[in-house]
XYZ file of N, CA and C in Angstrom:
540
model
N 0.857 -1.115 -0.142
C -0.025 -0.033 0.041
C 0.802 1.211 0.065
N 0.427 2.257 -0.822
C 1.167 3.452 -0.655
C 0.817 4.254 0.682
N 1.659 5.018 1.175
C 1.496 5.865 2.463
C 0.124 6.620 2.370
N -0.706 6.579 3.336
C -1.859 7.342 3.395
C -1.709 8.640 4.265
N -2.130 9.709 3.926
C -2.024 11.028 4.778
C -3.439 11.179 5.639
N -3.415 11.678 6.876
C -4.314 11.894 7.497
C -4.367 13.264 8.212
N -5.163 14.059 7.845
C -5.346 15.599 8.320
C -6.119 15.511 9.593
N -5.472 15.931 10.871
C -6.343 15.893 11.976
C -6.405 17.469 12.486
N -6.358 18.316 11.540
C -6.518 19.767 12.002
C -5.241 20.170 12.746
N -4.892 19.880 13.900
C -3.966 20.538 14.558
C -2.676 19.648 14.491
N -2.845 18.539 13.745
C -1.781 17.501 13.578
C -2.021 16.895 11.942
N -0.855 16.708 11.385
C -0.984 16.014 10.098
C -0.092 14.947 10.129
N -0.832 13.735 9.688
C 0.013 12.434 9.686
C 0.401 12.210 8.045
N 1.750 11.942 7.849
C 2.195 12.018 6.656
C 3.323 10.830 6.712
N 3.783 10.579 5.405
C 5.113 9.628 5.489
C 6.237 10.213 5.871
N 7.130 9.750 6.537
C 8.442 10.422 7.174
C 9.158 10.753 5.773
N 9.928 11.967 5.631
C 10.399 12.383 4.337
C 11.850 12.726 4.560
N 12.586 12.735 3.613
C 14.039 13.185 3.310
C 14.100 13.428 1.877
N 13.525 14.671 1.499
C 13.723 14.995 0.109
C 13.978 16.591 0.000
N 13.951 17.050 -1.344
C 14.166 18.491 -1.482
C 13.253 19.618 -0.758
N 12.118 18.893 -0.284
C 10.988 19.879 0.202
C 10.762 19.730 1.583
N 10.914 18.487 2.106
C 10.817 18.246 3.561
C 12.071 17.249 3.962
N 12.822 17.550 5.025
C 13.742 16.595 5.522
C 13.587 16.385 6.924
N 13.129 15.067 7.103
C 12.717 14.873 8.615
C 14.078 14.280 9.327
N 15.079 14.123 8.523
C 16.283 13.515 9.264
C 16.827 14.225 10.438
N 17.044 15.473 10.473
C 17.654 16.268 11.684
C 16.714 16.021 12.851
N 15.250 16.063 12.630
C 14.397 16.052 13.718
C 14.289 14.506 14.185
N 14.552 13.433 13.434
C 14.471 12.220 13.657
C 15.868 11.985 14.705
N 16.992 12.629 14.206
C 18.203 12.405 14.986
C 18.067 13.146 16.408
N 17.379 14.232 16.331
C 17.123 15.017 17.621
C 16.251 14.202 18.639
N 15.161 13.578 17.999
C 14.313 12.711 18.684
C 14.817 11.769 19.339
N 15.697 10.883 18.545
C 16.367 9.807 19.213
C 17.601 9.924 19.993
N 18.080 11.179 20.081
C 18.903 11.716 20.930
C 18.454 11.984 22.446
N 17.092 12.187 22.412
C 16.733 12.615 23.606
C 16.616 11.537 24.666
N 16.989 11.847 25.876
C 17.029 10.728 26.980
C 15.816 10.042 27.187
N 14.743 10.574 27.166
C 13.422 9.855 27.471
C 13.318 8.760 26.246
N 13.565 9.182 25.057
C 13.180 8.524 23.924
C 14.223 7.303 24.002
N 15.610 7.668 24.381
C 16.468 6.450 24.301
C 16.096 5.421 25.532
N 15.597 6.136 26.568
C 15.164 5.026 27.640
C 14.030 4.096 27.361
N 13.128 4.660 26.834
C 11.586 3.948 26.546
C 11.693 3.414 24.997
N 12.547 3.715 24.138
C 12.418 3.164 22.855
C 13.962 2.608 22.450
N 14.233 1.306 23.081
C 15.467 0.926 23.138
C 15.920 0.189 21.808
N 14.984 -0.055 20.999
C 15.367 -0.967 19.868
C 15.899 -0.117 18.705
N 16.078 1.301 18.706
C 16.673 1.984 17.544
C 17.560 2.829 18.208
N 18.535 3.108 17.364
C 19.550 4.124 17.482
C 19.702 4.874 16.134
N 19.385 6.063 16.268
C 19.677 6.880 15.132
C 20.355 8.073 15.603
N 21.741 8.086 15.336
C 22.647 8.902 15.775
C 23.185 9.885 14.652
N 22.706 9.840 13.408
C 23.236 10.788 12.515
C 22.350 10.795 11.200
N 22.683 11.807 10.350
C 21.706 12.026 9.189
C 21.620 10.608 8.274
N 22.698 9.837 8.183
C 22.860 8.838 7.320
C 21.850 7.693 7.959
N 22.059 7.293 9.107
C 21.179 6.430 9.853
C 19.797 6.885 9.828
N 19.527 8.296 9.998
C 18.071 8.898 9.949
C 17.611 8.407 8.518
N 18.326 8.621 7.389
C 17.904 8.460 6.167
C 17.485 7.073 5.885
N 18.289 6.202 6.560
C 18.095 4.716 6.389
C 16.813 4.382 7.079
N 16.547 4.906 8.125
C 15.394 4.717 8.996
C 14.033 5.052 8.419
N 14.017 6.127 7.614
C 13.106 6.763 6.934
C 12.848 5.824 5.582
N 13.947 5.541 4.967
C 13.733 4.563 3.744
C 13.078 3.082 4.310
N 13.535 2.696 5.204
C 12.848 1.333 6.066
C 11.649 1.732 6.057
N 11.061 2.734 6.668
C 9.632 2.957 6.864
C 8.857 3.075 5.626
N 9.355 3.572 4.614
C 8.654 3.638 3.273
C 8.702 2.201 2.715
N 9.723 1.389 2.753
C 9.751 -0.085 2.390
C 8.697 -0.786 3.075
N 8.376 -0.540 4.367
C 7.371 -1.105 5.155
C 6.056 -0.921 4.727
N 5.658 0.311 4.373
C 4.465 0.468 3.644
C 4.102 -0.371 2.515
N 5.130 -0.327 1.591
C 4.911 -1.005 0.290
C 4.913 -2.598 0.632
N 5.524 -3.074 1.651
C 5.593 -4.710 1.986
C 4.261 -4.931 2.930
N 3.579 -3.897 3.306
C 2.325 -4.102 4.236
C 2.811 -4.864 5.643
N 4.002 -4.419 6.054
C 4.369 -4.962 7.361
C 4.354 -3.997 8.466
N 4.373 -2.681 8.103
C 4.112 -1.730 9.013
C 3.818 -0.452 8.339
N 2.636 0.239 8.849
C 2.241 1.567 8.241
C 2.697 2.509 9.557
N 3.547 3.434 9.108
C 4.021 4.418 9.960
C 3.735 5.872 9.520
N 3.560 6.894 10.338
C 3.278 8.114 10.002
C 4.154 9.032 10.609
N 4.678 10.151 10.007
C 5.359 11.218 10.736
C 4.216 11.967 11.253
N 4.268 12.388 12.669
C 3.239 13.379 13.068
C 3.934 14.580 12.998
N 3.231 15.555 12.291
C 3.743 16.741 11.862
C 2.945 18.101 12.197
N 3.405 19.203 12.481
C 2.756 20.434 12.561
C 1.970 20.672 11.189
N 0.784 20.843 11.006
C 0.217 20.966 9.713
C 0.635 22.305 8.982
N 1.199 23.295 9.761
C 1.354 24.608 9.083
C 2.859 24.721 9.044
N 3.820 24.112 9.678
C 5.186 24.353 9.657
C 5.861 22.943 8.944
N 5.040 22.006 9.108
C 5.677 20.546 8.605
C 6.715 20.108 9.695
N 6.904 20.794 10.991
C 7.796 20.241 11.769
C 7.511 18.972 12.280
N 8.326 17.959 12.298
C 8.266 16.619 12.852
C 8.169 16.690 14.381
N 6.868 16.076 14.901
C 6.770 16.178 16.228
C 6.699 14.778 16.911
N 6.982 13.688 16.092
C 6.926 12.298 16.510
C 6.669 11.327 15.166
N 6.472 10.051 15.704
C 6.101 9.126 14.833
C 4.991 8.075 15.327
N 3.946 7.779 14.688
C 2.996 6.863 14.966
C 2.824 5.558 14.120
N 2.494 4.431 14.512
C 2.519 3.258 13.511
C 1.576 2.124 14.087
N 1.405 1.243 13.056
C 0.913 0.056 13.318
C 1.956 -0.833 12.536
N 2.550 -1.535 13.726
C 3.603 -2.525 13.258
C 3.120 -4.079 13.587
N 4.043 -4.997 13.145
C 3.550 -6.426 13.322
C 2.397 -6.691 12.566
N 2.064 -5.799 11.570
C 0.912 -6.087 10.795
C 0.505 -7.468 10.271
N -0.661 -7.962 10.496
C -1.088 -9.242 9.981
C -2.517 -8.806 9.399
N -2.569 -8.531 8.019
C -3.822 -8.052 7.522
C -4.534 -9.057 7.354
N -4.154 -10.269 7.157
C -5.147 -11.502 7.123
C -5.609 -11.837 8.331
N -4.923 -11.782 9.607
C -5.408 -12.117 10.859
C -6.202 -10.933 11.416
N -5.804 -9.693 10.900
C -6.556 -8.469 11.677
C -5.961 -8.062 12.844
N -4.595 -8.153 12.868
C -4.028 -7.770 14.115
C -2.677 -6.800 13.916
N -2.313 -6.176 14.862
C -1.274 -5.088 14.713
C -0.753 -4.934 16.279
N 0.413 -4.152 16.207
C 0.767 -3.618 17.342
C 0.992 -2.098 17.344
N 0.610 -1.260 18.211
C 0.729 0.033 18.131
C 2.189 0.519 18.435
N 2.732 1.634 17.777
C 4.059 2.130 18.020
C 3.702 3.543 18.077
N 4.622 4.357 19.025
C 4.684 5.791 19.040
C 5.730 6.232 19.602
N 6.398 7.495 19.247
C 7.334 8.064 20.159
C 7.252 9.753 19.583
N 7.380 10.399 20.705
C 7.340 11.951 20.495
C 8.802 12.520 20.515
N 8.786 13.440 19.574
C 10.053 14.522 19.739
C 9.652 15.323 20.967
N 10.684 15.837 21.526
C 10.416 16.670 22.715
C 9.673 17.746 22.376
N 9.708 18.280 21.202
C 8.823 19.561 20.814
C 7.281 19.228 20.770
N 7.071 17.754 20.585
C 5.815 17.538 20.544
C 4.955 16.847 21.865
N 5.799 16.904 22.876
C 5.434 16.351 24.074
C 4.472 17.389 24.992
N 3.431 16.745 25.915
C 2.779 17.658 26.793
C 1.643 18.295 26.139
N 1.022 17.959 24.927
C 0.037 18.708 24.409
C -0.913 17.668 23.587
N -0.782 16.429 23.957
C -1.823 15.489 23.453
C -1.421 15.131 22.027
N -0.181 15.345 21.618
C 0.217 14.833 20.256
C 0.142 13.296 20.101
N 0.578 12.575 21.044
C 0.642 11.160 21.068
C -0.786 10.535 21.019
N -1.589 10.980 22.031
C -2.916 10.202 21.991
C -3.767 10.742 20.671
N -3.606 11.900 20.170
C -4.382 12.336 19.027
C -3.955 11.563 17.890
N -2.503 11.375 17.765
C -1.981 10.604 16.569
C -2.390 9.068 16.731
N -2.275 8.609 17.792
C -2.403 7.110 17.955
C -4.130 6.961 17.657
N -4.762 7.756 18.273
C -6.243 7.512 17.955
C -6.479 7.506 16.413
N -5.940 8.560 15.709
C -6.102 8.508 14.188
C -5.587 7.146 13.529
N -4.497 6.644 14.015
C -3.883 5.540 13.508
C -4.933 4.158 13.750
N -5.401 4.404 15.087
C -6.355 3.247 15.271
C -7.718 3.272 14.473
N -8.017 4.464 14.179
C -9.399 4.729 13.384
C -8.908 4.166 11.991
N -7.742 4.360 11.467
C -7.424 3.918 10.260
C -7.138 2.459 10.108
N -6.749 1.886 11.281
C -6.336 0.443 11.262
C -7.715 -0.336 11.429
N -8.650 0.106 12.144
C -10.034 -0.553 12.534
C -10.982 -0.341 11.281
N -10.890 0.867 10.653
C -11.775 1.285 9.614
C -11.428 0.831 8.216
N -10.158 1.424 7.883
C -9.846 1.357 6.676
C -9.084 -0.191 6.047
N -8.414 -0.724 7.188
C -7.745 -1.868 6.729
C -8.504 -3.049 7.684
N -9.469 -2.933 8.184
C -10.302 -4.050 8.964
C -9.610 -4.683 10.096
N -8.753 -4.113 10.795
C -7.920 -4.807 11.951
C -9.163 -5.126 12.961
N -8.934 -6.253 13.574
C -9.834 -6.695 14.859
C -9.293 -6.278 16.154
N -7.909 -6.272 16.290
C -7.417 -6.331 17.358
C -5.939 -5.694 17.243
N -5.613 -4.585 18.269
C -4.252 -3.859 18.248
C -3.589 -3.905 19.567
N -2.422 -4.391 19.733
C -1.776 -4.505 21.074
C -0.897 -3.144 21.243
N -0.809 -2.814 22.558
C -0.007 -1.604 23.013
C 0.819 -1.985 24.061
N 2.207 -2.095 23.783
C 3.099 -2.379 24.994
C 3.833 -1.252 25.393
N 4.117 -1.205 26.728
C 4.870 0.080 27.120
C 5.543 -0.630 28.655
N 6.786 -0.035 28.724
C 7.473 -0.226 30.017
C 6.645 0.248 31.148
N 6.555 -0.545 32.370
C 5.575 -0.251 33.516
C 5.985 1.106 34.052
N 7.145 1.619 33.849
C 7.633 3.059 34.557
C 7.289 4.009 33.573
N 6.862 3.830 32.432
C 6.628 4.883 31.408
C 5.236 5.328 31.674
N 4.867 6.358 32.522
C 3.611 6.744 32.816
C 2.902 7.640 31.692
N 3.692 8.275 30.865
C 3.392 8.987 29.728
C 2.643 8.024 28.676
N 3.381 7.216 28.585
C 2.741 5.991 27.585
C 1.548 5.280 28.096
N 1.383 5.023 29.279
C 0.411 4.498 30.041
C -0.770 5.356 29.907
N -0.689 6.652 30.058
C -1.778 7.670 29.835
C -2.237 7.735 28.329
N -1.410 7.504 27.322
C -1.604 7.548 25.860
C -2.572 6.317 25.801
N -2.146 5.212 26.181
C -2.988 3.987 25.940
C -4.351 4.075 26.745
N -4.510 4.642 27.801
C -5.692 4.832 28.493
C -6.582 5.664 27.728
N -6.254 6.775 27.372
C -6.851 7.884 26.412
C -7.362 7.275 25.079
N -6.494 6.299 24.461
C -6.968 5.724 23.327
C -7.870 4.434 23.320
N -8.238 4.170 24.736
C -9.057 2.892 24.984
C -8.586 1.608 25.227
N -7.188 1.439 25.253
C -6.535 0.179 25.556
C -6.887 -0.359 26.780
N -7.281 -1.609 26.891
C -7.495 -2.231 28.188
C -6.315 -3.050 28.578
N -6.095 -3.052 29.958
C -5.021 -4.076 30.519
C -5.240 -5.373 30.249
N -4.294 -6.012 30.152
C -4.519 -7.805 29.878
C -3.699 -8.344 31.108
N -3.781 -9.515 31.228
C -3.013 -10.237 32.153
C -1.547 -10.470 31.815
N -1.333 -10.237 30.508
C 0.028 -10.526 29.899
C 1.007 -9.424 30.579
N 2.144 -9.863 31.030
C 3.333 -8.877 31.147
C 4.572 -9.740 30.667
N 5.523 -8.795 30.118
C 6.793 -9.343 29.651
C 7.855 -8.837 30.179
N 9.021 -9.077 30.146
C 10.138 -8.489 30.523
C 11.064 -7.946 29.397
N 11.539 -6.745 29.505
C 12.465 -6.349 28.478
C 13.404 -5.416 29.112
N 14.422 -5.020 28.320
C 15.556 -4.299 28.748
C 15.456 -2.773 28.191
N 15.356 -1.940 29.084
C 15.261 -0.499 28.606
C 16.477 -0.073 27.933
N 16.451 1.228 27.264
C 17.717 1.723 26.837
C 18.801 2.142 27.696
N 18.386 2.326 29.002
C 19.515 2.459 29.867
C 20.009 1.337 30.606
N 19.704 0.018 29.762
C 20.234 -1.252 30.419
C 19.395 -1.884 31.464
N 18.489 -1.184 32.177
C 17.731 -1.827 33.251
C 16.673 -2.635 32.731
N 16.274 -3.929 33.370
C 15.122 -4.631 33.106
C 13.987 -4.146 33.616
N 12.946 -4.247 32.971
C 11.775 -3.664 33.634
C 10.655 -4.515 33.151
N 9.432 -4.730 33.655
C 8.202 -5.267 33.184
C 7.613 -4.378 32.088
N 7.070 -5.048 31.003
C 6.410 -4.330 29.891
C 4.946 -4.876 29.898
N 3.936 -3.738 30.172
C 2.464 -3.931 30.167
C 1.951 -4.106 28.852
N 1.083 -4.988 28.626
C 0.468 -5.476 27.450
C -1.034 -4.770 27.560
N -1.371 -4.111 26.706
C -2.837 -3.755 26.505
C -3.447 -3.992 25.116
N -4.637 -3.988 25.156
C -5.382 -4.462 23.963
C -6.489 -3.486 23.603
N -6.780 -3.204 22.389
C -7.885 -2.536 21.980
C -8.410 -3.397 20.808
N -9.778 -3.475 20.742
C -10.405 -4.276 19.772
C -11.469 -3.530 18.935
N -11.751 -3.896 17.866
C -12.838 -3.077 16.938
C -14.208 -3.133 17.699
N -14.824 -2.205 17.826
C -15.995 -2.140 18.463
C -17.303 -2.389 17.547
């Protein structure tokens, strides 16, 4: 599938870009250099423009292969990158996915994550027919827990262990949202 754009009024969801009109690479590097992002998003290290370019190219390829649909969360007026939201681990046949979100420090504290994730869920349940979406977050990540609650994710009995970006092991809480 080609990337889908979603206009939320105060936010605009679009493909991550690195072209002559919009270059998200510097903001991606800044976002992943942030200590909170490093702590709570341990699976990615994006330390320079080349790595950011590869990250953006990977996201474009994931759209084409229907394995992950990710959007840049952007200011609709300036184009400034405020984060990324996505549906990963996509199983279009089984109707399942896992939600993913990170916010740039410039996008925090104003409902950016919950608005963007709610839009991604509407797309997932409405446009591509998902039946169930998981949301996983470290137990100590209270901001992520609030986003999950605002978006209607319910706690499950499932708990996993994972290593945070700072090397500490912590429980990962698993939540679920189902099509209504």
